[in-house]
Amino acid sequence: MNKRWSKKTLQNTRDGYLFIGLFCIGFIAFTIIPILSSLVYSFCNYNVITPPKFAGLKNYQTLISDTKFWLALKVTSKYVVFSVPLKLLFSLAIAMLLYKTNRVTAFYRAAFYLPSIIGGSVAIAIVWRQVFSGDGMLNTLFNSIFGADLKKSWIGSPDTAIWTLIILSVWQYGSSMLNFLSGLKQIPPTYYEAASIDGASPIQRFFRITLPLLTPTIFFNLVMQIILALTCFTQSLLITRGEPMGLTKFSAVYMYETSFKYSKMGYGCAQAWVLLVLIATITIVLFRSQRYWVYYETDVKEEK
Amino acid sequence: MTQQKRARKALFHFTCVCVAVIMLYPLLWMLFSSFKVSSTVMREADKLLPTQWTVQNFINGWKGFAGHSFGTFFRNSLLVAGLSTIGAVFSSVLIAYGFARIKFRGSDFWFACMMVTLMLPFQVIMVPQFLLFTKLGWTGTYLPLIVPFFCGQAFFIYMDVQFMRSIPKELDEAAMIDGCSRFGVFWHIMLPLCVPVICTSAIFSFIWRWEDFLGPFLYLNKPELYTASLALKLFSDPSSSSDFGAMFAMATLSVVPACILFVSFQKYLVEGIATTGLKG
């Protein structure tokens, strides 16, 4: 009996690895090996042409005194701090607006989701440049409506450049909106009915029922959007090109420039590791924080 | 009461239309700008519709640069996006079956690895992956843009696993008792049932691969290999072109495939995300 059982386990294990084998190979070859080799490179001087030379902690020491690196980190933080909450607020508001399912809301949902589908493309980057440039669409439109020439390049001015990227990010709220919609659908309507009978106002219902029961979705969106924003890259490269004065040069962009433009692969890998540790730390802190503010259904039952 | 209801409905539509206008205006502006006379595109940037319609921009833009027309670039994009999508979709559903239905030693560990890759941003491994592919001699070819996708994509694996878990296990078990092999169950029972989720991942994958800029930017170095997104970026560089009309025309064309896919299959996409509750 015991022998047959172990044979079945063996067979299952064989079958299991036959199915997931491709993933194991890909994970080791395209994720683990690059990550580990980048750790090794981060302790080396490496310019691709000559073989890597061990340099100890030098790259990390340079990092500490590199003002450009700190500026990039500051700019990235600013982007995360403004774009993520704005995006979540906006997507939640729209999801609540389109809560009911019928043909009309289905149309609006699709229309509001379209920018998210194509928002990362080069085409949109081109449009964004032309919308916010000095003689771009926004200024021309403003001029023809209000008769005043703003004469301001939103992309070229230090105070507004990053905002054009934040607006682009908020504009693509579609996927968070859909997540909120599915979260809202999971709240039993009886909760609202009971609350209404007890005389709860819509505002009370929102803060006492909707918001607490939506915390798992908020958490999920928050984690995903923070990671996405922390690694923002293409938009900055294509739209503002890191300018003006490096005020839109995000950490990922600076890392890219260090590695490819200046061929300092070792230094670039050190930056990648700092970014990785930063993302991992933030993710772990968020996951740990769950028990203070995220209500999963089982908790709600226990509280009753 | 009815009047109040009507007022609320009007307010709802007013809000929705306002949001829709803000959301879609940049896209429509791009579309109509590509039909404006090239020299007037920025001068009449405040107008949505062209005062004088022309298709000259499309003719000029299509010529491309460096001796290659946009026809070449679009064909390249189709090749890369098509192959990587086929790879990603089928490997992901295969891998997902292993995770969703087979209990075996190490499955939890590998599932955790999959969840880590789901959250691991590409930018972090961009540099070492580039060095790896350079060592393999893959730069200047499509291999780095296609091969990794044949090892599954975490986002799709996760979506497929979620979907498979909603299919009753008894179906597989009955077939196994009747003598169907493990692969037979996957092929004859699971795969047909997974068609909706396969469609969703195929559409997402194609759109994402089509739009991908970073991969081609890092690995493609010859104009004849450029994909549409990379070509468009070089085409729009201020140093190489001041033909705004042609730039808008090609930008518009480059998003047409994604828009067509989205409009035709938006039900799959919107519901695919709404039911599995996943990021996009």
XYZ file of C-alpha atoms in Angstrom:
584
model
C 0.000 0.000 0.000
C 2.701 2.396 1.068
C 4.709 1.541 -2.017
C 1.822 2.264 -4.369
C 1.185 5.593 -2.710
C 4.766 6.650 -3.136
C 4.638 5.584 -6.757
C 1.684 7.898 -7.220
C 3.550 10.748 -5.556
C 6.454 10.081 -7.850
C 4.193 10.100 -10.877
C 2.520 13.314 -9.747
C 5.867 14.959 -9.231
C 6.993 13.893 -12.695
C 3.761 15.166 -14.255
C 3.913 18.372 -12.259
C 7.390 19.230 -13.442
C 6.522 18.281 -17.013
C 3.821 20.924 -16.917
C 5.649 23.676 -15.034
C 9.111 22.786 -16.398
C 9.124 25.660 -18.842
C 8.495 28.070 -16.013
C 11.337 26.627 -13.918
C 13.750 26.932 -16.835
C 12.664 30.480 -17.635
C 12.716 31.534 -14.002
C 16.259 30.286 -13.492
C 17.606 31.468 -16.848
C 15.923 34.847 -17.215
C 15.317 35.923 -13.614
C 17.574 34.171 -11.084
C 20.778 34.161 -13.138
C 20.450 37.842 -14.134
C 19.621 38.885 -10.563
C 22.524 36.986 -9.042
C 24.972 38.062 -11.724
C 23.908 41.666 -11.214
C 24.752 41.288 -7.532
C 28.240 40.135 -8.541
C 28.610 42.920 -11.119
C 27.553 45.497 -8.540
C 30.846 44.844 -6.750
C 32.845 45.228 -9.970
C 34.022 47.803 -12.437
C 32.529 46.669 -15.717
C 32.330 48.534 -19.007
C 31.335 45.555 -21.224
C 34.497 45.803 -23.370
C 37.047 44.733 -20.767
C 36.216 41.905 -18.319
C 34.714 42.885 -14.955
C 37.254 43.839 -12.296
C 36.466 43.373 -8.622
C 36.134 46.729 -6.918
C 34.663 45.844 -3.548
C 32.145 48.304 -2.145
C 33.321 51.133 -4.377
C 30.107 51.322 -6.445
C 27.983 51.527 -3.328
C 30.276 54.174 -1.830
C 30.008 56.235 -5.018
C 26.238 55.879 -4.789
C 26.094 57.511 -1.363
C 27.866 60.660 -2.554
C 26.213 60.739 -6.010
C 23.888 63.760 -5.950
C 22.294 62.700 -9.243
C 21.308 59.376 -7.728
C 19.663 61.072 -4.755
C 17.908 63.540 -7.005
C 16.553 60.640 -9.066
C 15.300 58.965 -5.898
C 13.667 62.210 -4.761
C 12.006 62.726 -8.143
C 10.763 59.127 -8.180
C 9.316 59.508 -4.667
C 7.511 62.673 -5.698
C 6.047 60.842 -8.677
C 4.874 57.934 -6.504
C 3.474 60.142 -3.749
C 1.325 62.182 -6.146
C 0.422 59.784 -8.938
C -0.620 56.738 -6.897
C -3.169 58.329 -4.519
C -4.619 60.510 -7.285
C -5.004 57.496 -9.532
C -6.636 55.401 -6.823
C -9.037 58.183 -5.804
C -10.027 58.810 -9.379
C -10.481 55.148 -10.230
C -12.569 54.525 -7.117
C -14.813 57.487 -7.880
C -15.364 56.328 -11.455
C -15.916 52.722 -10.376
C -18.652 53.858 -7.985
C -20.186 55.971 -10.722
C -20.316 52.981 -13.088
C -21.342 50.465 -10.447
C -24.600 49.417 -12.085
C -24.207 47.088 -15.034
C -26.161 47.918 -18.149
C -25.412 48.752 -21.728
C -24.725 52.419 -20.977
C -22.233 51.799 -18.181
C -20.589 49.055 -20.245
C -19.950 51.644 -22.937
C -18.525 54.181 -20.493
C -16.347 51.529 -18.850
C -14.851 50.602 -22.196
C -14.326 54.240 -23.144
C -12.600 55.002 -19.832
C -10.452 51.897 -20.121
C -9.199 52.582 -23.653
C -6.465 55.076 -22.604
C -5.037 52.472 -20.230
C -4.782 49.955 -23.048
C -2.738 52.176 -25.329
C -1.342 54.602 -22.755
C 2.102 53.050 -22.599
C 2.689 53.286 -26.318
C 5.117 55.547 -28.124
C 2.170 57.110 -29.950
C 0.725 58.439 -26.698
C 4.147 59.722 -25.672
C 4.274 61.700 -28.918
C 0.788 63.070 -28.339
C 1.686 64.043 -24.773
C 4.711 65.978 -25.967
C 2.598 67.891 -28.450
C -0.193 68.536 -25.944
C 2.066 70.035 -23.280
C 4.762 71.710 -25.371
C 5.121 75.504 -25.588
C 3.084 75.846 -28.781
C 1.156 72.682 -28.012
C -2.509 71.833 -27.922
C -3.148 72.945 -24.352
C -1.719 76.444 -24.766
C -3.320 76.953 -28.172
C -6.683 75.824 -26.847
C -6.336 78.068 -23.800
C -5.429 80.970 -26.044
C -8.421 80.533 -28.314
C -10.858 80.191 -25.403
C -9.513 82.792 -22.961
C -7.521 84.908 -25.386
C -4.361 84.767 -23.304
C -1.099 83.213 -24.387
C 0.388 81.224 -21.514
C 3.740 81.006 -23.322
C 4.695 78.178 -21.043
C 6.203 74.886 -22.055
C 4.693 72.518 -19.514
C 7.252 69.884 -20.471
C 10.214 72.260 -20.365
C 9.477 74.079 -17.097
C 11.078 72.690 -13.934
C 7.928 73.202 -11.860
C 5.483 71.478 -14.207
C 7.441 68.854 -16.159
C 6.865 66.049 -13.665
C 3.171 66.896 -13.518
C 2.723 66.104 -17.191
C 3.916 62.581 -16.353
C 1.732 62.389 -13.253
C -1.284 63.401 -15.334
C -0.404 60.737 -17.883
C -0.286 58.143 -15.128
C -3.610 59.234 -13.633
C -5.145 59.271 -17.112
C -4.495 55.536 -17.251
C -6.610 54.605 -14.238
C -8.504 51.915 -16.175
C -7.148 48.761 -14.598
C -7.508 50.037 -11.024
C -11.041 51.074 -11.932
C -11.858 47.537 -13.095
C -10.357 46.066 -9.929
C -12.465 48.417 -7.808
C -15.542 47.454 -9.826
C -15.012 43.774 -9.122
C -14.380 44.614 -5.461
C -17.584 46.638 -5.249
C -19.549 43.793 -6.823
C -18.430 41.459 -4.052
C -20.065 43.558 -1.340
C -23.445 41.957 -0.584
C -26.289 44.404 -1.381
C -28.062 43.280 1.791
C -25.490 45.227 3.828
C -26.585 48.454 2.176
C -30.265 47.585 2.523
C -29.867 46.879 6.223
C -27.925 50.110 6.714
C -30.555 52.125 4.831
C -33.325 50.697 6.981
C -31.357 51.710 10.057
C -31.258 55.231 8.639
C -27.634 55.437 7.488
C -26.927 58.275 5.067
C -25.101 57.592 1.779
C -21.949 59.125 3.247
C -22.159 56.896 6.300
C -22.762 53.865 4.090
C -19.665 54.726 2.083
C -17.370 55.122 5.076
C -18.840 52.327 7.191
C -19.556 49.661 4.558
C -17.984 50.349 1.175
C -14.593 51.552 2.293
C -13.848 48.876 4.917
C -15.024 46.031 2.673
C -13.036 47.420 -0.218
C -9.740 47.504 1.687
C -8.457 44.238 0.122
C -8.885 45.775 -3.347
C -7.376 49.070 -2.205
C -4.424 47.137 -0.835
C -3.929 45.188 -4.053
C -4.148 48.311 -6.220
C -1.854 50.210 -3.882
C 0.893 47.578 -4.048
C 0.682 47.210 -7.816
C 0.567 50.935 -8.541
C 3.419 51.765 -6.170
C 5.659 49.171 -7.834
C 4.607 50.435 -11.257
C 5.309 54.067 -10.320
C 8.638 53.298 -8.640
C 9.907 51.826 -11.899
C 8.424 54.407 -14.254
C 10.766 54.542 -17.207
C 9.523 54.701 -20.786
C 7.279 57.721 -20.271
C 10.089 59.805 -18.847
C 12.535 58.656 -21.508
C 10.147 59.462 -24.347
C 8.242 62.501 -23.147
C 10.468 64.666 -20.976
C 13.773 62.857 -21.600
C 14.648 63.294 -17.936
C 14.759 67.060 -18.373
C 14.576 69.854 -17.286
C 17.566 69.773 -14.944
C 17.040 66.096 -14.219
C 13.738 66.843 -12.523
C 11.971 63.988 -14.318
C 14.938 61.645 -14.339
C 13.529 58.722 -12.370
C 15.737 56.129 -10.700
C 15.124 53.629 -13.505
C 16.081 56.227 -16.118
C 19.261 57.188 -14.276
C 20.128 53.510 -13.960
C 19.573 53.065 -17.683
C 21.784 56.048 -18.529
C 24.552 54.899 -16.205
C 24.546 51.419 -17.710
C 24.019 52.052 -21.389
C 24.932 55.651 -22.114
C 28.065 55.705 -19.961
C 28.733 51.936 -20.035
C 29.133 51.711 -16.264
C 27.412 48.346 -15.942
C 28.713 47.638 -12.453
C 27.485 50.961 -11.134
C 24.168 50.431 -12.932
C 23.769 47.015 -11.294
C 24.427 48.549 -7.875
C 21.599 51.011 -8.545
C 19.342 48.183 -9.701
C 19.993 46.388 -6.416
C 19.215 49.469 -4.356
C 15.976 49.818 -6.324
C 15.167 46.140 -5.828
C 15.772 46.309 -2.077
C 13.701 49.488 -1.887
C 10.773 47.895 -3.726
C 11.013 44.709 -1.674
C 11.074 46.704 1.583
C 8.071 48.806 0.627
C 6.153 45.703 -0.487
C 6.954 43.831 2.730
C 6.007 46.833 4.877
C 2.718 47.127 2.990
C 1.994 43.417 3.415
C 2.797 43.653 7.137
C 0.602 46.718 7.504
C -2.387 44.753 6.227
C -3.479 43.612 9.657
C -3.940 47.196 10.789
C -6.187 48.365 8.006
C -7.211 45.621 5.585
C -10.388 43.719 6.437
C -10.716 40.295 4.916
C -14.141 38.731 5.035
C -13.239 36.291 7.798
C -12.285 39.214 10.064
C -15.649 40.805 9.517
C -17.400 37.603 10.556
C -15.282 37.356 13.677
C -16.078 40.905 14.635
C -19.774 40.095 14.541
C -39.948 61.585 -7.416
C -39.723 60.825 -11.118
C -38.426 64.306 -11.726
C -35.747 63.791 -9.124
C -34.850 60.484 -10.759
C -34.631 62.130 -14.142
C -32.398 64.869 -12.761
C -30.096 62.298 -11.220
C -29.904 60.402 -14.482
C -29.090 63.591 -16.371
C -26.382 64.436 -13.845
C -24.950 60.920 -14.212
C -24.747 61.208 -17.986
C -23.369 64.729 -17.805
C -20.557 63.575 -15.507
C -19.820 60.532 -17.643
C -19.750 62.530 -20.864
C -17.417 65.104 -19.308
C -15.031 62.397 -18.117
C -15.247 60.630 -21.473
C -14.377 63.857 -23.303
C -11.322 64.426 -21.103
C -10.279 60.800 -21.464
C -10.709 60.513 -25.192
C -9.868 64.034 -26.351
C -6.088 63.463 -26.671
C -6.756 60.337 -28.734
C -9.245 62.052 -31.018
C -6.895 65.016 -31.353
C -4.158 62.649 -32.508
C -6.521 60.968 -34.968
C -7.785 64.200 -36.550
C -4.382 65.894 -36.488
C -3.157 63.214 -38.832
C -5.690 64.450 -41.401
C -4.679 68.119 -41.097
C -2.361 69.794 -43.558
C 1.066 69.117 -42.084
C 2.223 72.739 -41.830
C -0.932 73.768 -39.993
C -1.087 70.937 -37.437
C 0.342 72.912 -34.550
C -1.097 76.249 -35.693
C -4.622 74.885 -35.498
C -3.908 72.657 -32.507
C -6.898 74.206 -30.764
C -9.300 72.801 -33.324
C -10.262 69.173 -33.134
C -11.339 68.767 -36.748
C -9.128 69.763 -39.671
C -10.240 72.803 -41.695
C -8.885 71.056 -44.756
C -8.819 67.273 -44.871
C -5.868 65.454 -46.427
C -4.391 61.965 -46.517
C -0.997 63.250 -47.654
C 0.423 62.713 -44.148
C -0.169 58.994 -44.389
C 1.560 58.847 -47.768
C 4.547 60.867 -46.524
C 4.806 59.025 -43.234
C 4.511 55.571 -44.762
C 7.786 56.162 -46.615
C 9.534 55.752 -43.270
C 13.269 56.411 -43.007
C 16.662 54.877 -43.741
C 15.236 53.283 -46.864
C 12.587 51.286 -45.021
C 8.891 52.006 -45.182
C 6.533 51.655 -42.260
C 5.294 48.524 -44.026
C 8.530 46.815 -42.944
C 8.218 48.102 -39.394
C 4.604 46.970 -39.064
C 5.487 43.544 -40.470
C 8.297 43.260 -37.916
C 5.937 44.230 -35.102
C 3.418 41.667 -36.269
C 6.090 38.959 -36.312
C 7.466 39.767 -32.856
C 4.088 40.356 -31.208
C 2.553 37.305 -32.889
C 5.283 34.826 -31.984
C 5.757 36.061 -28.421
C 1.994 35.975 -27.883
C 1.704 32.395 -29.108
C 4.563 31.457 -26.798
C 3.264 33.329 -23.770
C -0.332 32.141 -24.054
C 0.344 28.427 -24.577
C 3.233 28.044 -22.169
C 1.261 29.939 -19.521
C -1.811 27.742 -19.781
C 0.367 24.611 -19.652
C 2.201 25.850 -16.566
C -1.049 26.986 -14.965
C -2.491 23.473 -15.298
C 0.489 22.093 -13.384
C -0.087 24.597 -10.573
C -3.869 24.384 -10.490
C -4.406 20.638 -10.726
C -1.349 18.598 -9.744
C -0.185 18.231 -6.161
C 3.536 17.635 -6.172
C 6.615 18.310 -4.145
C 7.908 21.835 -4.672
C 4.752 23.195 -6.268
C 4.243 25.714 -3.468
C 7.819 26.888 -3.816
C 7.543 27.416 -7.562
C 4.171 29.076 -7.178
C 5.764 31.540 -4.763
C 8.529 32.152 -7.321
C 5.835 32.866 -9.888
C 4.180 35.402 -7.573
C 7.542 37.094 -7.070
C 8.063 37.452 -10.820
C 4.538 38.840 -11.043
C 5.658 41.745 -8.872
C 9.263 41.982 -10.046
C 9.628 44.984 -12.346
C 11.460 44.366 -15.601
C 13.616 47.468 -15.120
C 15.406 45.842 -12.189
C 16.756 42.945 -14.260
C 17.071 44.922 -17.476
C 20.849 45.483 -17.249
C 21.974 41.937 -16.298
C 19.503 40.409 -18.748
C 20.996 42.586 -21.457
C 24.480 41.340 -20.531
C 23.236 37.748 -20.613
C 21.700 38.105 -24.062
C 24.803 39.903 -25.302
C 26.922 36.945 -24.168
C 24.573 34.578 -25.970
C 25.001 36.688 -29.094
C 21.294 37.483 -29.218
C 21.554 41.260 -29.634
C 20.502 42.440 -33.053
C 18.027 39.571 -33.342
C 14.431 39.030 -32.256
C 15.376 36.212 -29.873
C 15.451 38.339 -26.662
C 12.006 39.672 -27.542
C 10.473 36.243 -28.163
C 12.239 33.381 -26.375
C 11.618 34.468 -22.740
C 7.888 34.482 -23.423
C 7.944 30.776 -24.249
C 8.646 30.173 -20.562
C 5.304 31.575 -19.454
C 4.351 35.016 -18.236
C 3.482 35.284 -14.561
C 0.510 37.564 -15.138
C -1.145 35.074 -17.494
C -0.181 32.021 -15.424
C -1.858 33.599 -12.424
C -4.950 34.508 -14.430
C -5.172 30.970 -15.870
C -4.720 29.361 -12.437
C -7.524 31.492 -11.011
C -9.761 30.496 -13.898
C -8.944 26.766 -13.679
C -9.663 26.725 -9.962
C -13.253 27.711 -10.764
C -13.683 24.607 -12.967
C -14.944 21.578 -11.001
C -12.175 19.081 -10.226
C -14.597 16.181 -10.729
C -14.325 16.689 -14.482
C -10.621 15.807 -14.502
C -11.040 13.007 -12.011
C -13.799 11.343 -14.013
C -11.691 11.460 -17.165
C -8.664 10.066 -15.322
C -10.745 7.163 -14.002
C -11.904 6.499 -17.562
C -8.254 6.058 -18.476
C -7.405 9.451 -19.873
C -3.772 10.445 -19.395
C -2.794 13.606 -17.542
C -1.911 15.340 -20.766
C -5.107 14.025 -22.358
C -7.146 15.658 -19.598
C -5.322 18.910 -20.139
C -5.699 18.791 -23.895
C -9.247 17.467 -24.294
C -10.969 18.812 -21.192
C -9.136 21.751 -19.673
C -8.020 23.561 -22.805
C -11.483 23.801 -24.414
C -12.935 25.074 -21.113
C -10.209 27.689 -20.840
C -10.932 29.333 -24.186
C -12.270 32.568 -22.599
C -9.223 33.120 -20.414
C -6.918 32.123 -23.287
C -8.574 34.764 -25.468
C -8.176 37.388 -22.764
C -4.486 36.645 -22.326
C -3.876 36.457 -26.073
C -5.378 39.907 -26.624
C -3.519 41.469 -23.712
C -0.284 39.835 -24.751
C -0.552 40.943 -28.347
C -1.327 44.536 -27.412
C 1.502 44.699 -24.871
C 4.057 43.112 -27.185
C 2.935 45.302 -30.056
C 3.372 48.438 -27.958
C 6.585 47.313 -26.281
C 9.241 49.927 -26.737
C 11.940 49.050 -24.223
C 12.761 45.571 -25.579
C 13.226 46.640 -29.213
C 15.045 49.767 -28.015
C 17.604 47.686 -26.116
C 18.131 44.868 -28.575
C 17.446 45.987 -32.144
C 20.236 47.892 -33.857
C 19.459 47.682 -37.579
C 16.668 49.729 -39.191
C 15.414 46.722 -41.150
C 14.667 44.980 -37.837
C 12.886 47.912 -36.136
C 9.393 47.357 -34.817
C 6.717 49.988 -35.315
C 7.058 51.437 -31.808
C 10.821 51.859 -32.063
C 10.581 53.240 -35.593
C 7.941 55.697 -34.449
C 10.161 56.943 -31.637
C 13.081 57.559 -34.019
C 10.727 59.005 -36.610
C 9.422 61.524 -34.091
C 12.824 62.653 -32.829
C 13.024 66.396 -33.404
C 16.407 66.052 -35.085
C 15.120 63.727 -37.789
C 11.687 65.098 -38.559
C 9.656 68.246 -38.389
C 6.776 66.799 -40.383
C 4.170 66.878 -37.612
C 1.414 65.622 -39.868
C 3.306 62.495 -40.889
C 4.295 61.905 -37.273
C 0.683 62.028 -36.117
C -0.403 59.845 -39.033
C 2.074 57.093 -38.158
C 1.307 57.421 -34.438
C -2.368 56.925 -35.260
C -1.644 53.896 -37.445
C 0.510 52.352 -34.715
C -2.365 52.259 -32.230
C -4.950 51.056 -34.759
C -4.330 47.304 -34.149
C -4.649 47.726 -30.385
C -7.797 49.820 -30.769
C -9.417 47.331 -33.149
C -8.617 44.429 -30.821
C -9.897 46.406 -27.869
C -13.158 47.439 -29.505
C -13.870 43.946 -30.868
C -12.996 42.080 -27.706
C -13.541 44.675 -24.990
C -15.994 42.335 -23.301
C -13.258 39.730 -22.871
C -10.795 42.304 -21.565
C -13.057 44.276 -19.248
C -14.764 41.174 -17.854
C -11.573 39.154 -17.846
C -10.091 41.636 -15.423
C -13.299 42.291 -13.554
C -13.864 38.588 -12.798
C -10.351 37.590 -11.835
C -9.709 40.897 -10.099
C -6.244 41.405 -11.465
C -4.001 44.252 -12.424
C -3.455 45.373 -15.989
